[in-house]
Structures are given as structure tokens and as C-alpha cells.
Amino acid sequence: MITETGHFVLILALVLAIFQTIVPMYGAAKNDARLMATAQTAAITQFLLVSIAFGALMHGYLVSDFTIKNVYANSHSAKPLIYKISGVWANHEGSLLLWVLILTMFGAAVAVFSGNLPPTLKARVLAVQGSVASAFLGFILFTSNPFERLNPAPIEGTGMNPMLQDPALAIHPPLLYAGYVGLSVAFSFAVAALIEGKVDAAWARWVRPWTLAAWMFLTVGISLGSWWAYYELGWGGWWFWDPVENASFMPWLVATALLHSAIVVEKRNALKVWTILLAILAFSLSLLGTFLVRSGVLTSVHAFANDPERGVFILAILVFFVGGSLSLYAWRATSLKAGGIFAPLSREGSLVLNNLFLAVAAFAVLTGTLFPLVYESFTGGKISVGAPFFNMVFGILIVPLLLLLPVGPFLSWKRANGLAAIKRLWIAGLAVVATIVTVFVLKADGPWAAPIGMGIAVWLIAGSLSEMAERTKFLRSPFMTFWARLKGLPGASIGMTLAHLGMGVTVIGIVAITAWKQERILVMKPSESINFAGTQVTFVSEIAGQGPNYSAETGRFDVTVDGKFVTSLYSEKRIFQPSGTPTTEVGIHPFWSGDLYVVMGDAVKTGGRTVRLYFNPFAPLIWFGSLIMFIGGMISLLDRRYRVGAPKKAKKPTLQAAE
Amino acid sequence: MRFLVAVAFLVLSFTAPSLAVQPEEVLKDPVLEKRARDLSTELRCLVCQNQSIDDSDAPLAKDLRILLRERLVAGDSDEQAKSYLVNRFGEFVLLRPVFALHTVFLWFGPFVLLGLGIIFLFRQKKRKPKTKAENQLSEIEQSQLKELLDGQKN
């Protein structure tokens, strides 16, 4: 009964979404306040309906109702509670339902929090949101119904992919989807603005918080995925340029560009046409990512669905929204021209360069991801584009961006004095030189690029701090003045400093693990020891054990440094029931200088086990840096200017007209 | 069918990710071993999704690693060892595609776009933007403005 209710309200949600697409849009065209006002109610109700549907499916998982095909195929009664919950979205149908849930949540949030939007813009934004929801609700109901029943009902479910039974991966999809789908708001605003034919500073100010929120979720979602790969896949890698990773990385790059260009629209009323395009592209890449992952066109661990019918449906959605919005753009964008003038060397100019490099980097990732597909469909030949290609091309494109990054915030709007900006970065420059020399001396045998990489990281960190020091008159004025200025800094400014600094921290981790990773592969027998990366690792014993839904062989490794006991690491080989698939759990000890990473492998015929030891210097900084970026985004989001900036009164005329 | 085999391998290779290079595969000569490892990261495990033979523990990847080491021990240069594998398995084995006519777009596309972008920017900057009055307020906004101004007077 609960399941049927879920199915039924999902159908209602689709009908409502179609209503939300058509009626407010028509109302806005006719300037009919009553019709426009329906958008708000529709958006909120739709969110409630989808929540009920989602709750119904969740209920099926919690009580292990195997009469539901989706639960049968993806769950098991012995699964721990958290994976019963995350099991809801660890499959094709459920993850799409989550997608729509988050989409309607953003729609409802726009309806609730945008009281000060002009009524026509608000109606149109919500109508576009409704159209996206219609498409995906239609997709779910017609091709991927999660509420399908089974008769007769099986006794037990087939279980969930053991690889996905992990805390980080349980929350990775919701975060990533919040990022993907959050970009739909920027998209809806862009399309609505194209229809209205008007983009101004207020528009940018409304769009920025939504884009920022989406960007934060993407940042933390991608970062969690990468962390998971690091400790779960068991060979110490953290980024593989897998098409699925690229699918989330491209929207991130474009969203980053969009965040920066929206600032120019807001502050200087320039770059409007470009910003609209970015907003469209960012969500288009999200849709493309959904298509790539969901259609099974690239078969990899994430591609659960291999049904061509679904592929064609998603492709149709993709073509409609991307093609439709770009056509609208081509038709209407010219009407937006105008805006502030600026010299090439200015804050605006630096942000344009930032956008250019980010957009081209996203394009390079896109080309590399799709090239094998396109090549095969045109020539029939098979070609691989893998990590070596991406590292090289992406590296070439991203280094200039990182070098220019600390300079930008020192440039003034309209026309800047480049020399003065560079001069104010002299301390940062000095820190860079010191870093390069130190690293070069300490790691004389290391790769030649490593000191330069570290130099870039320090450039980012010191450059960001210099900007903040400049603003707060650090050390140039009494401490109290500095403190007062620091407290007075707008959230957006602190957020920027943190985000840029976080990037630098991430770069340290990336450079260190790439340049100085140590690895050792050997056979160890119990009680054998080995000296590795300044530690002594002893393979103590292996014990057989039993988890809630798996059996395990656990290897214990004791780590000592200079004869002093540090920790015991456990690496496990698990065999999951009922599928019988094996997974590996890695033992990691974080030293200040990096991670000691121990993997126990298979038993060797001659006795003992294959063991892999890694030392990954500064590896945690990769994810710690993205956490700092996330916090920066959060502080920026809390900037009260976003809440009190636009006039509050706008609500009134709408209400009056509605009565 | 080939697809199913690929999926089967994929499942195996992804769910038993523990060990790629096995101890017995490692060459005695550390220089040669280092070359083998570096080359391995550039060669695709043909039955896997986007995994190099260095990362994969599919049986085929193991065969390729051993084959590669045999070639290096026999005295092949890096390029010779690679082209030996390309001759047998096709370009698909290379994770870094070759520079050639058919990959021109892949390799140079982004840089051409970057160049075009820079040229466009410079040309754009030279032309003076046509500033159009676009700060006109809508009717509702005008009524609100009036309301605000009236409110202040009172």
C-alpha cells in the first residue's frame, strides 16, 4: 500500500510539474499575477509529493520489502541499517528518484526564499525548473519505475554492490547530486533571463548564492569520491580521469568559472552574455554527466544501467534542454549586450582570463572523455584516452591559471596597475623562491617538476594571505585596527581567500603524492618485518572473522618508528554475502608527513601473503584543501549582503495583484 | 558476448582491487623495473574500463606486464616495446593516444580554442562596447520605486 502510494504521488508530481511548466510561463507572458503565483505553490507541493514517494521507497528498503523489484535487486535483509538507507540511491531507479527529489527541493527553495524576485522572473524560473522536473519524472515513470512489484515475492534480496557499502560512498551521491542539480537553478535563471531579455546586477546577485551552493556540494562530493577511491580501491590512487569522474569534474570547472563571471555581472554589469552561456553550459554538462553515467554508454563501475531504451530517453532529454537553451541563447543573447567597459589589465580582465582557462580546461576534459566514443562511431576503430593524456593537457592549461590566481584579487576594477599588484605580492614571491630552493635541496633526486609544483602551491597560499593582510592592514597598523578590519571583512572576501588558499593546500597534496610516493611490493610471512619509509612494519598475524554480511581475513601490521610502537594497522580481505564478491580494506596511518598505507593481498603458495606498502606524502592535504574550499564557500554564502542587498518590498505588488 | 566478457572482467578487476603487480613479476634490475612500471601506467588493460595494466589485476593485465618486461629484458627501448604491443593489440592499448592526423582534434582542439579565445578577447577590447540604455525599470519596479520614494517623503 505504501509502495502504491509512492507510485501514485510520483504520477501526481509529474502532472503537477507539467502544470508548473506551462501555467506560470503563460502567466508571465500575459502578465497575469494569478497564474504566475501558482508556480510557488506548485513547486512546494511538488517537493512534498516527491518526498513522499522517496519516503515510500526508503520504507521498502528499511523493512526489506522484497515484493518491490528494486529492493529485491539491490538490498539484503542482513545489510547494516546505513546501507539499507544508502541502498535507496545505490541503483539506477533510486538514484534518479534522489535526483528528482533534490531538483524539486531546489525548486521549493527558490519558491520560498526568493520573495524579492520580480514576479515574472520568479514565475519563469520556476517554470523552467518545472520543465526539468517533468522530463526526469517522465523518465522515471516510463523507463525506470522504482515501485515495480514482483510476484511471487522472493525470500531474500540479491544484495548491494559491496564496493558501495562504505560510509563515504553512502553520502557521496546525495552531495554530488545536490551539486549537479543545484546548477539547474542557475540554468533556470539564465533561461528565464533570456526570455525576459534582461540581465542586471540584481540578477547576478540572485544567481550567485545558488551557484555557490551547488559549487560547494560539487566540491565536497567530488572530493569524497576521490577519498573513497583512495582508501577503497587499494592502490593509493586518488584520481583516475575515469569518464564518471570527468562527468562530475566538468560541471565543477564550469561552475567555478560561472561563480567568477557572476561577480563581474554583479559588480560591473559586464560579461552578461558570457555568464548566461556559462550558466547554460554548467547545467548542460550536469545533464551530460547524468547521461554518461546513467545510460551505460561508458561501461564502468558507476554505470548501473545498460538499457538502450533508457539511453535514448536521456539522450532526448539532453538534446531538448541543451539544444533548446542554446538555441534560445543564440536567438536572444544579442538583446543583452551592453555593460561596463574595462581595460584588459583590470580585475574584470583577470576574471575573463580565469574564465577562459577554466572553460578551455573543461573543454579539454570533455574532448578527452568523448573522443573514444565519437572516434569509434565514425571510424569503427578503438582508441583510448587515459590518465597520461589528461594529466598532460589539463596540466598545461591549469598551471597558468594557478600562476595568475593570486594576482587577480590585487587588481582594481576597470583599469589596474599591474606593477603595483605584483609589488604587493613580494612577500609571497619571496616565500615561493624559498620553497623552491628548500625543496630542491631536500629532494635533490626527486623529479625536477616537484619544487616548481610546491612553489605554485605556496604562491597560492601566500598570495591569498597577502591579499587578506593587505585588506586588514596586517602588521602595518596597531593590532586592534587589524582586528577590527578583520572582523569587518565581508564574508565573500574571507570566503574567496579561503577558497584560493584551499586550492593551494590541495596542490601541495597532489604534487607530493605524485612526485614522492613510495611503494613496496613483497611477500611477507607472519612475524616478518620490513623497513619502509622510515618506519618498521611487522606483519603480526592474520585472523579470520565475520562481519554483518561478509566474512573476512584480517592481517595485522604493527608499525614502529625508531623502536617505538606507533600503531597497529589492519588490512582486510572481505567476501560479501550473498554475491561472494571480494573487497579489500586498506590500513592507513596518517603521519604528519603523509599516509602509511598497507594492503594485504592473496595468500602465496609458498606461504605468507603478498603485501603492498605505500607511503603517500601529504596525501590528506588533497581532501583537506577541498574542505577549506567548501568552508570558504559556506562563509561566502552567509554573507549578509546576499540577504539584505535586494529590496524586500518586491513581494507586495504581487500579493496585492493576486487578491 | 564480447561485452559480457568485458563486464565480467570489469567486475572481477574492480571488486578484487588489491594487488596489481605481484612480487614475482618484479624484475631484479631496479632501473629496468622502474622503466617497466612507468611504461605500464601508459598501457591499457584491454579488458578493463580505463585501468592501466599497472593498476589492474585482471589476468590479461598480468600477461601484458610480463610480456612488457620480457621485451625490456630482451633489450627493447621504451618506444620499441610500445610499438610491439601496438602492433599486436592496436592503438587501443595506448592510454596516451599518438600524435597523428586522426587525433589532431583531441590534442590541439583545446589549445586552438584557447588561442581563439585570446584573439577574441583582444579584438573585443579594441572595439568600444556599444552601451545601450538597459537600466530601464519595469512597470512594477517603477511603481515600487514610486512607493519607496513616496514612503520616504512621509
PDB file of C-alpha atoms in Angstrom, chain A residues 98-329:
ATOM      1  CA  LEU A  98      17.019  11.084  -5.465  1.00  0.00           C
ATOM      2  CA  TRP A  99      17.972  13.323  -8.403  1.00  0.00           C
ATOM      3  CA  VAL A 100      14.388  14.471  -8.771  1.00  0.00           C
ATOM      4  CA  LEU A 101      13.958  14.833  -5.011  1.00  0.00           C
ATOM      5  CA  ILE A 102      16.898  17.228  -4.880  1.00  0.00           C
ATOM      6  CA  LEU A 103      15.686  19.012  -8.004  1.00  0.00           C
ATOM      7  CA  THR A 104      12.272  19.656  -6.500  1.00  0.00           C
ATOM      8  CA  MET A 105      13.901  20.612  -3.210  1.00  0.00           C
ATOM      9  CA  PHE A 106      15.858  23.330  -5.006  1.00  0.00           C
ATOM     10  CA  GLY A 107      12.679  24.357  -6.797  1.00  0.00           C
ATOM     11  CA  ALA A 108      10.829  24.667  -3.500  1.00  0.00           C
ATOM     12  CA  ALA A 109      13.776  26.560  -2.001  1.00  0.00           C
ATOM     13  CA  VAL A 110      13.644  29.058  -4.862  1.00  0.00           C
ATOM     14  CA  ALA A 111       9.912  29.419  -4.288  1.00  0.00           C
ATOM     15  CA  VAL A 112      10.357  30.025  -0.578  1.00  0.00           C
ATOM     16  CA  PHE A 113      13.500  32.142  -0.432  1.00  0.00           C
ATOM     17  CA  SER A 114      13.060  34.349  -3.473  1.00  0.00           C
ATOM     18  CA  GLY A 115      10.331  36.568  -2.148  1.00  0.00           C
ATOM     19  CA  ASN A 116      12.096  39.613  -3.524  1.00  0.00           C
ATOM     20  CA  LEU A 117      12.328  38.391  -7.114  1.00  0.00           C
ATOM     21  CA  PRO A 118      10.282  40.263  -9.684  1.00  0.00           C
ATOM     22  CA  PRO A 119       7.142  38.148 -10.175  1.00  0.00           C
ATOM     23  CA  THR A 120       7.634  37.475 -13.881  1.00  0.00           C
ATOM     24  CA  LEU A 121      11.226  36.355 -13.374  1.00  0.00           C
ATOM     25  CA  LYS A 122      10.220  34.148 -10.472  1.00  0.00           C
ATOM     26  CA  ALA A 123       7.383  32.569 -12.434  1.00  0.00           C
ATOM     27  CA  ARG A 124       9.663  31.863 -15.373  1.00  0.00           C
ATOM     28  CA  VAL A 125      12.477  30.473 -13.234  1.00  0.00           C
ATOM     29  CA  LEU A 126      10.073  28.081 -11.551  1.00  0.00           C
ATOM     30  CA  ALA A 127       8.509  27.150 -14.878  1.00  0.00           C
ATOM     31  CA  VAL A 128      11.911  26.162 -16.268  1.00  0.00           C
ATOM     32  CA  GLN A 129      12.583  24.166 -13.089  1.00  0.00           C
ATOM     33  CA  GLY A 130       9.233  22.504 -13.640  1.00  0.00           C
ATOM     34  CA  SER A 131      10.191  21.531 -17.185  1.00  0.00           C
ATOM     35  CA  VAL A 132      13.355  19.816 -15.979  1.00  0.00           C
ATOM     36  CA  ALA A 133      11.358  18.018 -13.287  1.00  0.00           C
ATOM     37  CA  SER A 134       8.737  16.931 -15.872  1.00  0.00           C
ATOM     38  CA  ALA A 135      11.408  15.407 -18.065  1.00  0.00           C
ATOM     39  CA  PHE A 136      13.011  13.436 -15.278  1.00  0.00           C
ATOM     40  CA  LEU A 137       9.761  12.377 -13.626  1.00  0.00           C
ATOM     41  CA  GLY A 138       8.648  11.170 -17.044  1.00  0.00           C
ATOM     42  CA  PHE A 139      11.908   9.303 -17.425  1.00  0.00           C
ATOM     43  CA  ILE A 140      11.443   7.588 -14.075  1.00  0.00           C
ATOM     44  CA  LEU A 141       7.800   6.672 -14.598  1.00  0.00           C
ATOM     45  CA  PHE A 142       8.159   5.460 -18.173  1.00  0.00           C
ATOM     46  CA  THR A 143      11.515   3.698 -18.122  1.00  0.00           C
ATOM     47  CA  SER A 144      12.818   3.319 -14.578  1.00  0.00           C
ATOM     48  CA  ASN A 145       9.968   2.787 -12.170  1.00  0.00           C
ATOM     49  CA  PRO A 146      11.367   2.043  -8.709  1.00  0.00           C
ATOM     50  CA  PHE A 147       7.977   0.858  -7.431  1.00  0.00           C
ATOM     51  CA  GLU A 148       7.600  -2.126  -9.724  1.00  0.00           C
ATOM     52  CA  ARG A 149       6.384  -5.203  -7.829  1.00  0.00           C
ATOM     53  CA  LEU A 150       7.444  -8.818  -8.013  1.00  0.00           C
ATOM     54  CA  ASN A 151       5.061 -11.766  -7.819  1.00  0.00           C
ATOM     55  CA  PRO A 152       5.790 -14.221  -6.309  1.00  0.00           C
ATOM     56  CA  ALA A 153       7.937 -12.359  -3.813  1.00  0.00           C
ATOM     57  CA  PRO A 154      11.449 -13.717  -3.244  1.00  0.00           C
ATOM     58  CA  ILE A 155      12.519 -14.685   0.274  1.00  0.00           C
ATOM     59  CA  GLU A 156      15.764 -12.762   0.191  1.00  0.00           C
ATOM     60  CA  GLY A 157      17.297  -9.883  -1.789  1.00  0.00           C
ATOM     61  CA  THR A 158      20.345 -10.166  -4.008  1.00  0.00           C
ATOM     62  CA  GLY A 159      22.345  -7.556  -2.100  1.00  0.00           C
ATOM     63  CA  MET A 160      24.128  -4.348  -2.915  1.00  0.00           C
ATOM     64  CA  ASN A 161      27.468  -3.975  -4.655  1.00  0.00           C
ATOM     65  CA  PRO A 162      29.898  -4.409  -1.734  1.00  0.00           C
ATOM     66  CA  MET A 163      32.165  -1.721  -3.134  1.00  0.00           C
ATOM     67  CA  LEU A 164      29.416   0.771  -2.456  1.00  0.00           C
ATOM     68  CA  GLN A 165      28.937  -0.349   1.140  1.00  0.00           C
ATOM     69  CA  ASP A 166      31.047   2.378   2.596  1.00  0.00           C
ATOM     70  CA  PRO A 167      30.163   5.437   4.693  1.00  0.00           C
ATOM     71  CA  ALA A 168      31.789   7.935   2.334  1.00  0.00           C
ATOM     72  CA  LEU A 169      30.094   6.422  -0.664  1.00  0.00           C
ATOM     73  CA  ALA A 170      26.770   6.374   1.153  1.00  0.00           C
ATOM     74  CA  ILE A 171      26.694  10.184   1.225  1.00  0.00           C
ATOM     75  CA  HIS A 172      28.721  10.804  -1.938  1.00  0.00           C
ATOM     76  CA  PRO A 173      25.757  10.569  -4.361  1.00  0.00           C
ATOM     77  CA  PRO A 174      23.430  12.925  -2.458  1.00  0.00           C
ATOM     78  CA  LEU A 175      26.180  15.543  -2.239  1.00  0.00           C
ATOM     79  CA  LEU A 176      27.194  15.180  -5.847  1.00  0.00           C
ATOM     80  CA  TYR A 177      23.596  15.318  -6.993  1.00  0.00           C
ATOM     81  CA  ALA A 178      22.980  18.392  -4.878  1.00  0.00           C
ATOM     82  CA  GLY A 179      25.806  19.958  -6.867  1.00  0.00           C
ATOM     83  CA  TYR A 180      24.637  18.735 -10.274  1.00  0.00           C
ATOM     84  CA  VAL A 181      21.051  19.605  -9.656  1.00  0.00           C
ATOM     85  CA  GLY A 182      21.813  22.853  -7.859  1.00  0.00           C
ATOM     86  CA  LEU A 183      23.191  24.092 -11.145  1.00  0.00           C
ATOM     87  CA  SER A 184      19.690  23.701 -12.553  1.00  0.00           C
ATOM     88  CA  VAL A 185      18.760  26.836 -10.599  1.00  0.00           C
ATOM     89  CA  ALA A 186      21.443  28.868 -12.371  1.00  0.00           C
ATOM     90  CA  PHE A 187      20.213  27.334 -15.609  1.00  0.00           C
ATOM     91  CA  SER A 188      16.606  28.250 -14.902  1.00  0.00           C
ATOM     92  CA  PHE A 189      17.636  31.786 -14.043  1.00  0.00           C
ATOM     93  CA  ALA A 190      19.613  32.022 -17.277  1.00  0.00           C
ATOM     94  CA  VAL A 191      16.772  30.739 -19.433  1.00  0.00           C
ATOM     95  CA  ALA A 192      14.275  32.959 -17.641  1.00  0.00           C
ATOM     96  CA  ALA A 193      16.562  35.958 -18.162  1.00  0.00           C
ATOM     97  CA  LEU A 194      16.840  35.153 -21.860  1.00  0.00           C
ATOM     98  CA  ILE A 195      13.063  35.045 -22.126  1.00  0.00           C
ATOM     99  CA  GLU A 196      12.783  38.295 -20.176  1.00  0.00           C
ATOM    100  CA  GLY A 197      15.593  39.826 -22.205  1.00  0.00           C
ATOM    101  CA  LYS A 198      17.108  41.370 -19.107  1.00  0.00           C
ATOM    102  CA  VAL A 199      20.206  40.645 -17.086  1.00  0.00           C
ATOM    103  CA  ASP A 200      21.455  43.057 -14.471  1.00  0.00           C
ATOM    104  CA  ALA A 201      23.371  43.244 -11.220  1.00  0.00           C
ATOM    105  CA  ALA A 202      20.327  42.109  -9.258  1.00  0.00           C
ATOM    106  CA  TRP A 203      20.024  39.043 -11.462  1.00  0.00           C
ATOM    107  CA  ALA A 204      23.656  38.153 -10.758  1.00  0.00           C
ATOM    108  CA  ARG A 205      23.118  38.692  -7.068  1.00  0.00           C
ATOM    109  CA  TRP A 206      20.201  36.258  -7.065  1.00  0.00           C
ATOM    110  CA  VAL A 207      22.058  33.650  -9.089  1.00  0.00           C
ATOM    111  CA  ARG A 208      25.313  33.728  -7.158  1.00  0.00           C
ATOM    112  CA  PRO A 209      24.202  32.099  -3.895  1.00  0.00           C
ATOM    113  CA  TRP A 210      22.545  29.233  -5.771  1.00  0.00           C
ATOM    114  CA  THR A 211      25.596  28.684  -7.917  1.00  0.00           C
ATOM    115  CA  LEU A 212      27.807  28.922  -4.864  1.00  0.00           C
ATOM    116  CA  ALA A 213      25.734  26.325  -3.007  1.00  0.00           C
ATOM    117  CA  ALA A 214      25.856  23.980  -5.989  1.00  0.00           C
ATOM    118  CA  TRP A 215      29.592  24.524  -6.333  1.00  0.00           C
ATOM    119  CA  MET A 216      30.144  23.725  -2.646  1.00  0.00           C
ATOM    120  CA  PHE A 217      28.225  20.474  -2.914  1.00  0.00           C
ATOM    121  CA  LEU A 218      30.101  19.532  -6.071  1.00  0.00           C
ATOM    122  CA  THR A 219      33.427  20.313  -4.421  1.00  0.00           C
ATOM    123  CA  VAL A 220      32.755  18.201  -1.388  1.00  0.00           C
ATOM    124  CA  GLY A 221      31.021  15.468  -3.400  1.00  0.00           C
ATOM    125  CA  ILE A 222      33.888  15.071  -5.851  1.00  0.00           C
ATOM    126  CA  SER A 223      36.368  15.212  -3.025  1.00  0.00           C
ATOM    127  CA  LEU A 224      34.570  12.466  -1.083  1.00  0.00           C
ATOM    128  CA  GLY A 225      34.505  10.296  -4.191  1.00  0.00           C
ATOM    129  CA  SER A 226      38.213  10.789  -4.648  1.00  0.00           C
ATOM    130  CA  TRP A 227      38.904   9.998  -0.994  1.00  0.00           C
ATOM    131  CA  TRP A 228      36.825   6.860  -1.282  1.00  0.00           C
ATOM    132  CA  ALA A 229      38.776   5.748  -4.338  1.00  0.00           C
ATOM    133  CA  TYR A 230      41.979   6.381  -2.398  1.00  0.00           C
ATOM    134  CA  TYR A 231      41.203   4.139   0.538  1.00  0.00           C
ATOM    135  CA  GLU A 232      38.863   1.649  -1.071  1.00  0.00           C
ATOM    136  CA  LEU A 233      40.317   0.768  -4.453  1.00  0.00           C
ATOM    137  CA  GLY A 234      43.541  -0.146  -2.735  1.00  0.00           C
ATOM    138  CA  TRP A 235      46.327   1.083  -4.925  1.00  0.00           C
ATOM    139  CA  GLY A 236      46.781   4.515  -3.458  1.00  0.00           C
ATOM    140  CA  GLY A 237      45.447   6.393  -6.473  1.00  0.00           C
ATOM    141  CA  TRP A 238      43.079   9.268  -5.833  1.00  0.00           C
ATOM    142  CA  TRP A 239      42.040  10.439  -9.288  1.00  0.00           C
ATOM    143  CA  PHE A 240      41.819   8.268 -12.366  1.00  0.00           C
ATOM    144  CA  TRP A 241      40.294  10.513 -15.027  1.00  0.00           C
ATOM    145  CA  ASP A 242      37.597   7.924 -15.294  1.00  0.00           C
ATOM    146  CA  PRO A 243      34.744   9.141 -17.518  1.00  0.00           C
ATOM    147  CA  VAL A 244      32.495   9.103 -14.476  1.00  0.00           C
ATOM    148  CA  GLU A 245      34.872  11.304 -12.537  1.00  0.00           C
ATOM    149  CA  ASN A 246      35.183  13.605 -15.528  1.00  0.00           C
ATOM    150  CA  ALA A 247      31.405  13.791 -15.693  1.00  0.00           C
ATOM    151  CA  SER A 248      31.389  15.467 -12.296  1.00  0.00           C
ATOM    152  CA  PHE A 249      34.584  17.428 -12.809  1.00  0.00           C
ATOM    153  CA  MET A 250      33.427  19.281 -15.943  1.00  0.00           C
ATOM    154  CA  PRO A 251      30.407  20.888 -14.248  1.00  0.00           C
ATOM    155  CA  TRP A 252      32.710  21.810 -11.368  1.00  0.00           C
ATOM    156  CA  LEU A 253      35.109  23.618 -13.696  1.00  0.00           C
ATOM    157  CA  VAL A 254      32.331  25.497 -15.430  1.00  0.00           C
ATOM    158  CA  ALA A 255      30.560  26.275 -12.146  1.00  0.00           C
ATOM    159  CA  THR A 256      33.826  27.712 -10.850  1.00  0.00           C
ATOM    160  CA  ALA A 257      34.034  29.900 -13.944  1.00  0.00           C
ATOM    161  CA  LEU A 258      30.392  30.900 -13.501  1.00  0.00           C
ATOM    162  CA  LEU A 259      30.948  31.931  -9.874  1.00  0.00           C
ATOM    163  CA  HIS A 260      33.706  34.258 -11.011  1.00  0.00           C
ATOM    164  CA  SER A 261      31.937  35.733 -14.005  1.00  0.00           C
ATOM    165  CA  ALA A 262      28.761  36.356 -11.990  1.00  0.00           C
ATOM    166  CA  ILE A 263      30.873  38.631  -9.786  1.00  0.00           C
ATOM    167  CA  VAL A 264      31.664  40.755 -12.822  1.00  0.00           C
ATOM    168  CA  VAL A 265      27.990  40.968 -13.735  1.00  0.00           C
ATOM    169  CA  GLU A 266      27.118  41.937 -10.200  1.00  0.00           C
ATOM    170  CA  LYS A 267      29.843  44.499  -9.634  1.00  0.00           C
ATOM    171  CA  ARG A 268      30.390  45.881 -13.094  1.00  0.00           C
ATOM    172  CA  ASN A 269      27.373  44.917 -15.169  1.00  0.00           C
ATOM    173  CA  ALA A 270      29.691  43.388 -17.768  1.00  0.00           C
ATOM    174  CA  LEU A 271      30.173  39.850 -19.171  1.00  0.00           C
ATOM    175  CA  LYS A 272      26.439  39.233 -19.140  1.00  0.00           C
ATOM    176  CA  VAL A 273      26.170  37.288 -22.356  1.00  0.00           C
ATOM    177  CA  TRP A 274      29.072  35.089 -21.357  1.00  0.00           C
ATOM    178  CA  THR A 275      27.696  34.480 -17.876  1.00  0.00           C
ATOM    179  CA  ILE A 276      24.359  33.341 -19.274  1.00  0.00           C
ATOM    180  CA  LEU A 277      26.199  30.955 -21.560  1.00  0.00           C
ATOM    181  CA  LEU A 278      28.195  29.554 -18.635  1.00  0.00           C
ATOM    182  CA  ALA A 279      25.036  29.016 -16.611  1.00  0.00           C
ATOM    183  CA  ILE A 280      23.563  27.052 -19.514  1.00  0.00           C
ATOM    184  CA  LEU A 281      26.763  25.096 -20.092  1.00  0.00           C
ATOM    185  CA  ALA A 282      27.228  24.222 -16.426  1.00  0.00           C
ATOM    186  CA  PHE A 283      23.848  22.521 -16.194  1.00  0.00           C
ATOM    187  CA  SER A 284      24.189  21.039 -19.679  1.00  0.00           C
ATOM    188  CA  LEU A 285      27.365  19.337 -18.502  1.00  0.00           C
ATOM    189  CA  SER A 286      25.476  18.096 -15.440  1.00  0.00           C
ATOM    190  CA  LEU A 287      22.877  16.604 -17.754  1.00  0.00           C
ATOM    191  CA  LEU A 288      25.628  15.173 -19.927  1.00  0.00           C
ATOM    192  CA  GLY A 289      27.186  13.663 -16.824  1.00  0.00           C
ATOM    193  CA  THR A 290      23.865  12.118 -15.867  1.00  0.00           C
ATOM    194  CA  PHE A 291      23.521  10.804 -19.401  1.00  0.00           C
ATOM    195  CA  LEU A 292      27.037   9.344 -19.493  1.00  0.00           C
ATOM    196  CA  VAL A 293      26.648   7.645 -16.138  1.00  0.00           C
ATOM    197  CA  ARG A 294      23.001   6.576 -16.398  1.00  0.00           C
ATOM    198  CA  SER A 295      22.770   5.428 -19.979  1.00  0.00           C
ATOM    199  CA  GLY A 296      25.592   2.940 -19.658  1.00  0.00           C
ATOM    200  CA  VAL A 297      27.230   4.416 -22.729  1.00  0.00           C
ATOM    201  CA  LEU A 298      30.508   4.221 -20.881  1.00  0.00           C
ATOM    202  CA  THR A 299      30.541   0.966 -19.040  1.00  0.00           C
ATOM    203  CA  SER A 300      32.288   1.336 -15.742  1.00  0.00           C
ATOM    204  CA  VAL A 301      31.581   0.617 -12.114  1.00  0.00           C
ATOM    205  CA  HIS A 302      29.193   3.542 -11.873  1.00  0.00           C
ATOM    206  CA  ALA A 303      27.176   2.679 -14.918  1.00  0.00           C
ATOM    207  CA  PHE A 304      24.456   0.503 -13.477  1.00  0.00           C
ATOM    208  CA  ALA A 305      22.039   0.765 -16.333  1.00  0.00           C
ATOM    209  CA  ASN A 306      22.622  -0.873 -19.652  1.00  0.00           C
ATOM    210  CA  ASP A 307      19.226  -0.488 -21.170  1.00  0.00           C
ATOM    211  CA  PRO A 308      19.287   1.257 -24.574  1.00  0.00           C
ATOM    212  CA  GLU A 309      15.684   2.429 -24.162  1.00  0.00           C
ATOM    213  CA  ARG A 310      16.769   4.471 -21.185  1.00  0.00           C
ATOM    214  CA  GLY A 311      19.808   5.752 -23.040  1.00  0.00           C
ATOM    215  CA  VAL A 312      17.665   7.082 -25.846  1.00  0.00           C
ATOM    216  CA  PHE A 313      15.262   8.713 -23.412  1.00  0.00           C
ATOM    217  CA  ILE A 314      18.056  10.512 -21.548  1.00  0.00           C
ATOM    218  CA  LEU A 315      19.639  11.496 -24.839  1.00  0.00           C
ATOM    219  CA  ALA A 316      16.317  13.044 -25.852  1.00  0.00           C
ATOM    220  CA  ILE A 317      16.202  14.978 -22.569  1.00  0.00           C
ATOM    221  CA  LEU A 318      19.773  16.104 -23.124  1.00  0.00           C
ATOM    222  CA  VAL A 319      19.133  17.223 -26.690  1.00  0.00           C
ATOM    223  CA  PHE A 320      15.967  19.038 -25.705  1.00  0.00           C
ATOM    224  CA  PHE A 321      17.449  21.029 -22.843  1.00  0.00           C
ATOM    225  CA  VAL A 322      20.920  21.670 -24.204  1.00  0.00           C
ATOM    226  CA  GLY A 323      19.741  22.272 -27.743  1.00  0.00           C
ATOM    227  CA  GLY A 324      16.713  24.240 -26.649  1.00  0.00           C
ATOM    228  CA  SER A 325      18.564  26.527 -24.268  1.00  0.00           C
ATOM    229  CA  LEU A 326      21.445  27.123 -26.674  1.00  0.00           C
ATOM    230  CA  SER A 327      19.008  27.962 -29.483  1.00  0.00           C
ATOM    231  CA  LEU A 328      17.226  30.353 -27.194  1.00  0.00           C
ATOM    232  CA  TYR A 329      20.617  31.781 -26.332  1.00  0.00           C
TER     233      TYR A 329
END
